[in-house]
CSV table of C-alpha atoms in Angstrom, one decimal:
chain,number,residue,atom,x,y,z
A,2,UNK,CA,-22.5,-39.8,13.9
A,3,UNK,CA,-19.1,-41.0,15.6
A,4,UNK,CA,-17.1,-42.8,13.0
A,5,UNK,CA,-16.6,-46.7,13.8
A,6,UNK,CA,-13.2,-48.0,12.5
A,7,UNK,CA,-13.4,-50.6,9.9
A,8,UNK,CA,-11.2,-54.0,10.4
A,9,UNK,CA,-8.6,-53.8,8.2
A,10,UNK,CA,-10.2,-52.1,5.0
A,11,UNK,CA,-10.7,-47.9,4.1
A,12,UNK,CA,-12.7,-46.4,6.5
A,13,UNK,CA,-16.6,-46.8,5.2
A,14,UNK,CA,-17.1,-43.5,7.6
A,15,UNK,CA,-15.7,-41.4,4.5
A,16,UNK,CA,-18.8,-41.7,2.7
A,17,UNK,CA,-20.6,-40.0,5.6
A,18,UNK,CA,-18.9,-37.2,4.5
A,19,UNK,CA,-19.4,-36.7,1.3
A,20,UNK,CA,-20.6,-39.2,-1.7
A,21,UNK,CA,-18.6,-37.7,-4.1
A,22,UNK,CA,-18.0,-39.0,-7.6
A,23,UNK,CA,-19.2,-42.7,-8.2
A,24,UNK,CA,-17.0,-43.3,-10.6
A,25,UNK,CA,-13.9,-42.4,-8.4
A,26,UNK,CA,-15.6,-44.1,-5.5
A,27,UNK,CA,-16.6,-47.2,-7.4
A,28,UNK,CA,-12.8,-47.4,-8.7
A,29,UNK,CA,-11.4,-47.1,-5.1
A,30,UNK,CA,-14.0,-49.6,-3.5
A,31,UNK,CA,-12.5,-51.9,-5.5
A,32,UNK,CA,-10.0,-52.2,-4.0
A,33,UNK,CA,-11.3,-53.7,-1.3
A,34,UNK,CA,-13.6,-56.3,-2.4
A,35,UNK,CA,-11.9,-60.0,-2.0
A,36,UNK,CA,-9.3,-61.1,-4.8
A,37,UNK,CA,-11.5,-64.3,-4.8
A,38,UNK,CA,-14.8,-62.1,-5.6
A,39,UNK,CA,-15.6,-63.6,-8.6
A,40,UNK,CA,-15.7,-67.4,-7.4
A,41,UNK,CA,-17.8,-66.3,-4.8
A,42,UNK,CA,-19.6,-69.5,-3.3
A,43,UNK,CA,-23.2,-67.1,-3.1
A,44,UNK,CA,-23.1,-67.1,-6.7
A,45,UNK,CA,-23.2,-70.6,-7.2
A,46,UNK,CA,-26.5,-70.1,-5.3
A,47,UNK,CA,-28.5,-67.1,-5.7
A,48,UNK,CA,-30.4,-66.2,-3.2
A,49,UNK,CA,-34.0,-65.3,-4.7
A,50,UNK,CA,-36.9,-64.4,-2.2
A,51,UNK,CA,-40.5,-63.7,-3.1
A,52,UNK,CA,-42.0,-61.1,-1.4
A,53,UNK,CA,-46.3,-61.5,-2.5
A,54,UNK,CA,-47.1,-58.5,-0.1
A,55,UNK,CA,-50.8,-57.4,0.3
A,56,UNK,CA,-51.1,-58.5,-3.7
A,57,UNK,CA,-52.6,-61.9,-3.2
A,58,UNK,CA,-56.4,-62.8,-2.2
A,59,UNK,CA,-56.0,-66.5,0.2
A,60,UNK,CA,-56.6,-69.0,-3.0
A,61,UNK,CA,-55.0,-66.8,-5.4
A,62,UNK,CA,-51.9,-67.5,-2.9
A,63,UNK,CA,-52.6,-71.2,-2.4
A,64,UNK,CA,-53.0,-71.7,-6.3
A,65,UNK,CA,-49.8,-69.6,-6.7
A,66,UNK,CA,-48.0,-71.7,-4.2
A,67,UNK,CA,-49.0,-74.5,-6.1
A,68,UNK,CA,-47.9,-73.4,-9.5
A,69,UNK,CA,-44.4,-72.4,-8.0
A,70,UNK,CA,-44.6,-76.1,-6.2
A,71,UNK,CA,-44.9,-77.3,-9.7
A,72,UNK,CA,-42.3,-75.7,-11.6
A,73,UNK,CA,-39.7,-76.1,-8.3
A,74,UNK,CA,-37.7,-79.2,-10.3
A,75,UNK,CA,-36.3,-76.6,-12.5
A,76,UNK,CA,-34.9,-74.7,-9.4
A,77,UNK,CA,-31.7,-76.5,-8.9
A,78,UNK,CA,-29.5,-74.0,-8.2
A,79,UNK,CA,-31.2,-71.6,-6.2
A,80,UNK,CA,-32.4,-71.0,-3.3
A,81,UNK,CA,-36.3,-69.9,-3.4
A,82,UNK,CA,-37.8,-68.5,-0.4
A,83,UNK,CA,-42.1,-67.6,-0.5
A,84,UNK,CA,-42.8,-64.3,1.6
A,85,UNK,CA,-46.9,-65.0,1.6
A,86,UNK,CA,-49.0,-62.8,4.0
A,87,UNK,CA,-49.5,-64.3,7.6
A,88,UNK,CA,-52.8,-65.7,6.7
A,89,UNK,CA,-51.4,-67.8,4.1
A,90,UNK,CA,-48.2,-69.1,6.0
A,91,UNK,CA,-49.4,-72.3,7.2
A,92,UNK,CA,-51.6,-73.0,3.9
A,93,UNK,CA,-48.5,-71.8,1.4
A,94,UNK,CA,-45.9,-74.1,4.3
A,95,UNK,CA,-48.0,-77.0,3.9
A,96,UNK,CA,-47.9,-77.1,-0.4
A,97,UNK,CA,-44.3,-76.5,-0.2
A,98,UNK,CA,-43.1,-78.8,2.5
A,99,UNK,CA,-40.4,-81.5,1.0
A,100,UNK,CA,-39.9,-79.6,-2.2
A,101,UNK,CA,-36.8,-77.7,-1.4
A,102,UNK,CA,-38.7,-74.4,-1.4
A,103,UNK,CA,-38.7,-72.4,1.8
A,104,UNK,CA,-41.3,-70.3,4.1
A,105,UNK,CA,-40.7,-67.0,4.7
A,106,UNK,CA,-42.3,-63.7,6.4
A,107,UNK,CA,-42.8,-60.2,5.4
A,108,UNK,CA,-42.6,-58.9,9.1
A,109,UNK,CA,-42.3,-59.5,12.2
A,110,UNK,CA,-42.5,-57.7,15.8
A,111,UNK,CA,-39.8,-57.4,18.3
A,112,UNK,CA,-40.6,-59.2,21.1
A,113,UNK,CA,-41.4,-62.8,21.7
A,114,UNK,CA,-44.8,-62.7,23.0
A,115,UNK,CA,-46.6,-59.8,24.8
A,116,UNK,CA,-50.1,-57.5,24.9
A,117,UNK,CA,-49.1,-56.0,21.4
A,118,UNK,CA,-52.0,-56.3,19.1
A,119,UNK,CA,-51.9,-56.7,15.9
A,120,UNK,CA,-48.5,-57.8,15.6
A,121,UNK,CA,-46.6,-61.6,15.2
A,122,UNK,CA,-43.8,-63.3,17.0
A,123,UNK,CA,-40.9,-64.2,15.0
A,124,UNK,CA,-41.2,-67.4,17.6
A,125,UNK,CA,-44.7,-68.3,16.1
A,126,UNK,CA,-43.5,-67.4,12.4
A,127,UNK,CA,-41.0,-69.8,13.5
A,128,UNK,CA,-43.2,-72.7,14.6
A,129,UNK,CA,-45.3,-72.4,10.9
A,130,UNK,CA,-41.8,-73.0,9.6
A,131,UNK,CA,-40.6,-69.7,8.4
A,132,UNK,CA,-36.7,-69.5,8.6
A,133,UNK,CA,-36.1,-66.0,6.6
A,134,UNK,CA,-38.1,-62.9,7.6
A,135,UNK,CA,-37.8,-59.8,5.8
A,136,UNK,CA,-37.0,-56.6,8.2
A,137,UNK,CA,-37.1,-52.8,7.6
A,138,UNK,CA,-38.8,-52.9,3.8
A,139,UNK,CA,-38.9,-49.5,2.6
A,140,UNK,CA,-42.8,-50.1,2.2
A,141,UNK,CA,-42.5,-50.1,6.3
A,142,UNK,CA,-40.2,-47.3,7.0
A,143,UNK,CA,-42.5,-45.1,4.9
A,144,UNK,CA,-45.9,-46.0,5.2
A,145,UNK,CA,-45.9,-47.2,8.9
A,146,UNK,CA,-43.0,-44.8,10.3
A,147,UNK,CA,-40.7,-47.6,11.4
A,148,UNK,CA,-37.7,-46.7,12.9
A,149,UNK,CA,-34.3,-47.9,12.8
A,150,UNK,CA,-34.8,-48.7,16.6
A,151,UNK,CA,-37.5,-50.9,15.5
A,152,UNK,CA,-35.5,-52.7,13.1
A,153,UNK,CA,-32.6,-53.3,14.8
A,154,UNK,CA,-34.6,-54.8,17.7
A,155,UNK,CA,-36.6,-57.1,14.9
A,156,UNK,CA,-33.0,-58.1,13.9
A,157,UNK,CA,-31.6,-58.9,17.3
A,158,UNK,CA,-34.5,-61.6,18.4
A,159,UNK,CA,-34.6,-63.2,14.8
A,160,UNK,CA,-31.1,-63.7,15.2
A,161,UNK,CA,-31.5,-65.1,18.7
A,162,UNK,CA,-33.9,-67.7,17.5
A,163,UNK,CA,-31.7,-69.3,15.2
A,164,UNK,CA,-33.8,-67.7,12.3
A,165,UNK,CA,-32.6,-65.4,9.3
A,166,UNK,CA,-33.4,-62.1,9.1
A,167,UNK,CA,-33.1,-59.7,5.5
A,168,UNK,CA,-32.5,-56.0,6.8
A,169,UNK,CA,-33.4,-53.7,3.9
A,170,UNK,CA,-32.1,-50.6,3.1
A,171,UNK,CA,-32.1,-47.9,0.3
A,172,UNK,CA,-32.7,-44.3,-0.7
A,173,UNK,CA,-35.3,-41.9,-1.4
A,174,UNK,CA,-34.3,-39.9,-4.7
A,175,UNK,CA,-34.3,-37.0,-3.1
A,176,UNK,CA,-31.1,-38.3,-1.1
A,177,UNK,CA,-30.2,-39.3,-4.3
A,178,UNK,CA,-30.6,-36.4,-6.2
A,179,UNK,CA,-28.7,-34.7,-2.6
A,180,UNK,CA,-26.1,-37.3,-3.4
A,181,UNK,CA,-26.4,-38.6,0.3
A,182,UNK,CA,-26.9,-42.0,-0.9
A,183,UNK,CA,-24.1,-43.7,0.3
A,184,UNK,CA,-24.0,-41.8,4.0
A,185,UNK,CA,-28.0,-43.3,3.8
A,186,UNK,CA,-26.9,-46.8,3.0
A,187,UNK,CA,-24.3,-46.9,5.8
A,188,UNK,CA,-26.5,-45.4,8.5
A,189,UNK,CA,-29.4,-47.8,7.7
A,190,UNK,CA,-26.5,-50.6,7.9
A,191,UNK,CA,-25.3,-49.7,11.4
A,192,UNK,CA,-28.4,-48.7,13.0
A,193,UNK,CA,-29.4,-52.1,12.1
A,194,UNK,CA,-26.7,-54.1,13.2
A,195,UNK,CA,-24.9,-52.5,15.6
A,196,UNK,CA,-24.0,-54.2,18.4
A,197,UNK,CA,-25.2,-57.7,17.5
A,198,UNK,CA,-23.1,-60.6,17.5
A,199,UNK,CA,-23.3,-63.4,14.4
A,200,UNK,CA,-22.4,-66.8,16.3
A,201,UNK,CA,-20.8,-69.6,13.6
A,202,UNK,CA,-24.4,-70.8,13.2
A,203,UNK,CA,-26.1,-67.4,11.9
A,204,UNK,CA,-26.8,-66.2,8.8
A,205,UNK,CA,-27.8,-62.9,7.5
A,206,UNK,CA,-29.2,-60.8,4.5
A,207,UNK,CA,-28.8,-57.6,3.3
A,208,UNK,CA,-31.1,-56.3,0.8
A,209,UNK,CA,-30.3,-53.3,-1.5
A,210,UNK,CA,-33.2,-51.8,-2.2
A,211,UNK,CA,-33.7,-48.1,-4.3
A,212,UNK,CA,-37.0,-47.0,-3.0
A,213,UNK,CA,-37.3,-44.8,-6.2
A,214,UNK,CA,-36.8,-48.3,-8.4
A,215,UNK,CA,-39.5,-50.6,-6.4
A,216,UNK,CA,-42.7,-51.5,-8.7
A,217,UNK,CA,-41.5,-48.6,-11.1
A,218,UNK,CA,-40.3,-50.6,-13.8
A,219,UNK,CA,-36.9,-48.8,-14.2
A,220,UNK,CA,-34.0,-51.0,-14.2
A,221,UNK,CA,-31.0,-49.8,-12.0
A,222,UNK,CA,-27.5,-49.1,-13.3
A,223,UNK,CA,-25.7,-52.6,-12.6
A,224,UNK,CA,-22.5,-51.0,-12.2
A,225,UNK,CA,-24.2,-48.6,-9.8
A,226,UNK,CA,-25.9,-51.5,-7.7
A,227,UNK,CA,-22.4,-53.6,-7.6
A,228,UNK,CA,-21.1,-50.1,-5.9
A,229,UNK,CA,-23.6,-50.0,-3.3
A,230,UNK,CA,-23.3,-53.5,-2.5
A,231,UNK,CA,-19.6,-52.3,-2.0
A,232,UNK,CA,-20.3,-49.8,-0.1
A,233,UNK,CA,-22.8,-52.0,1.7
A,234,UNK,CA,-20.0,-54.5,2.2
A,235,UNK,CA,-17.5,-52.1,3.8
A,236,UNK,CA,-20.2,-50.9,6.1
A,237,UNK,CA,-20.4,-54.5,7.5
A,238,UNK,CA,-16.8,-55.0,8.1
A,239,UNK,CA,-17.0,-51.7,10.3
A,240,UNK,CA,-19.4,-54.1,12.7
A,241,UNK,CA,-18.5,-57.8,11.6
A,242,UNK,CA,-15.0,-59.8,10.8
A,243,UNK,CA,-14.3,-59.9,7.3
A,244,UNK,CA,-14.2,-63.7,7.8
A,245,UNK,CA,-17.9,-63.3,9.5
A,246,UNK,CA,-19.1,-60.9,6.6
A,247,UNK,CA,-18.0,-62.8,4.0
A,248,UNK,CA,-19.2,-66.3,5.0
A,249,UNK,CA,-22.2,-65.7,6.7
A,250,UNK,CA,-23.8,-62.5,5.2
A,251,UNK,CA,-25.5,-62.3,1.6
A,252,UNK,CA,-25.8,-59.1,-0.2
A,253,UNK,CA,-28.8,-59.1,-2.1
A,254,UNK,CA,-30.8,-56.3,-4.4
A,255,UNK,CA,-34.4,-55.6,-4.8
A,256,UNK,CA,-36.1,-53.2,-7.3
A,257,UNK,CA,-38.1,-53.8,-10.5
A,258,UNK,CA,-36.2,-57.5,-10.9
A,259,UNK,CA,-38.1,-59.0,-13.9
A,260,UNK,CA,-36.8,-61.8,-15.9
A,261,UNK,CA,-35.0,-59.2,-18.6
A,262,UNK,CA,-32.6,-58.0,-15.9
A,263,UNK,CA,-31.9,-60.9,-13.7
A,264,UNK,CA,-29.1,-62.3,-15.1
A,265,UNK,CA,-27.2,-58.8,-16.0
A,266,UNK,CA,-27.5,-58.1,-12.1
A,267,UNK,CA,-26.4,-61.3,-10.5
A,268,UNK,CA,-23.3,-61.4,-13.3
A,269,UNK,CA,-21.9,-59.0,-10.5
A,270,UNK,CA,-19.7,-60.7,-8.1
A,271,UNK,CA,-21.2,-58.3,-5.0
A,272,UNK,CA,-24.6,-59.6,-6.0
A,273,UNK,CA,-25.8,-62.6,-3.9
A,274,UNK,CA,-29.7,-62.7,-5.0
A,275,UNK,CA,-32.6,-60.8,-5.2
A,276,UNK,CA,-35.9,-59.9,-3.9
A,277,UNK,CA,-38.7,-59.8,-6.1
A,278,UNK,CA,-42.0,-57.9,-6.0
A,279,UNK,CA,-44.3,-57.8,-8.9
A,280,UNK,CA,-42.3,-60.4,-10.9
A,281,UNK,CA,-43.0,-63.1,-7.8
A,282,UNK,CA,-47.1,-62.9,-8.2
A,283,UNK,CA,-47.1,-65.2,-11.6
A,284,UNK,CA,-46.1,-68.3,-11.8
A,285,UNK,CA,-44.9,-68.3,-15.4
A,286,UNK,CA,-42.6,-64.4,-14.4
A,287,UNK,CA,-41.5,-65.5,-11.6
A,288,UNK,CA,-40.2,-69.0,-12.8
A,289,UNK,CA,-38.3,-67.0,-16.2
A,290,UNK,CA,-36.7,-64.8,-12.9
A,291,UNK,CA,-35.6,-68.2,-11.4
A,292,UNK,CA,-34.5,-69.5,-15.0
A,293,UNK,CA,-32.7,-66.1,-15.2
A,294,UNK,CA,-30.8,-66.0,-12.1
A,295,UNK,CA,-29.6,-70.0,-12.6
A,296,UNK,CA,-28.3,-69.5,-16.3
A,297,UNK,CA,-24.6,-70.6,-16.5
């Protein structure tokens, strides 16, 4: 892979070389994370998206919707976004219209409209309200073979519809136990993004996700997350301005979030939000995730 020169920071391309110790890496990256990291505006803000998969039967959906609905006065101070399954998106917009809650999609396909069956339009995603659309989950990349091709192309046209697309990426453990996580987590970042241009009015996502962690129950390292989201953060200034990356991206992780380990992971400067699995599909976890993430 041909290095791409970062804008003004270490070259990000050294980790394709060699991952090396994470303690002397984490201590060098450092470095270059803004001197202003810790009044960072995203904390103020957390980012926290709930991704309900395949999990949820229509009314089990619409009830949770519902109970979420509900409890949603106690949100101040996040931003909540609903992943339901496309069957449920116009049911689940409907409850939460007005509330400050927002619709989003698990998936989408690359092209605006076409003979591809099966698939969804990030344009009609868009006219049942969904602004955020989750692309690349490592539930895709494994189980339905999708390529980075694909998800740079999903990227590209949610972009271009004014919509907000969160590009996942994360390692095996097997490239973890290679120590090739880092040289993974920069590949995935710009075979995603390569090539596309933010405008003043986009906004984008980046979710960390360890695809050993998700729906295992472990918790991940915090000081090891706030690393790769380093790491992560370098590989963006190789394709972005620092002024773009750091005003228009969020850097989020995903991987066993429960309502224990919320808080300890969004203490971390680096960490913008989260996305939540198992801990989004009850009402009462998933609002003690919320309470978690908003706690002074």
């Amino acid at each position: 892979m041909e290095p791409l020169v970062a804008k003004g920071i270490v070259r990000s391309t050294k980790f394709l070389r060699s991952e090396g110790s994470l303690r002397s890496i984490h201590s060098h990256l450092k470095i270059c994370t803004p001197e202003n990291a810790k009044q960072d505006r995203f904390m103020k803000n957390p980012l926290i998206i709930a991704n309900w998969k395949m999990k949820l039967a229509p009314q089990e959906a619409i009830d949770l919707a519902k109970k979420v609905k509900k409890a949603s006065t106690k949100y101040k101070g996040a931003e909540v976004v609903l992943c339901p399954s496309f069957t449920e998106l116009a049911e689940v917009g409907k409850i939460i219209d007005a509330t400050g809650l927002k619709l989003g999609a698990q998936d989408c396909f690359w092209e605006e409209q076409g003979a591809f069956t099966g698939e969804i339009s990030p344009k009609i995603l868009q006219e049942y309200g969904v602004e955020t659309v989750i692309i690349g989950h490592s539930e895709r990349r494994t189980s339905l073979l999708e390529t980075s091709q694909m998800i740079h192309k999903k990227a590209r046209l949610v972009l271009s519809l004014g919509m907000r697309p969160v590009v996942c990426v994360g390692e095996s453990f097997d490239e973890r136990q290679e120590g090739l996580k880092d040289s993974i987590i920069i590949r995935q970042v710009h075979d995603a993004l390569n090539g596309i241009w933010l405008n003043k009015m986009d906004s984008l996502v980046v979710a960390y996700e360890p695809i050993w962690v998700i729906g295992s129950g472990q918790d991940c390292d915090p000081e090891e997350i706030e690393h790769t989201h380093q790491v992560i953060r370098q590989a963006l200034y190789d394709l972005f301005t620092e002024q773009v990356v750091d005003e228009q991206v969020k850097i989020i992780y995903g991987g066993s979030v429960d309502p224990e380990n919320v808080s300890n992971y969004l203490s971390h400067a680096t960490v913008h939000g989260v996305l939540i699995g198992t801990a989004s599909w009850d009402a009462t976890t998933f609002s003690a995730v919320v309470a978690g993430a908003i706690k002074p």
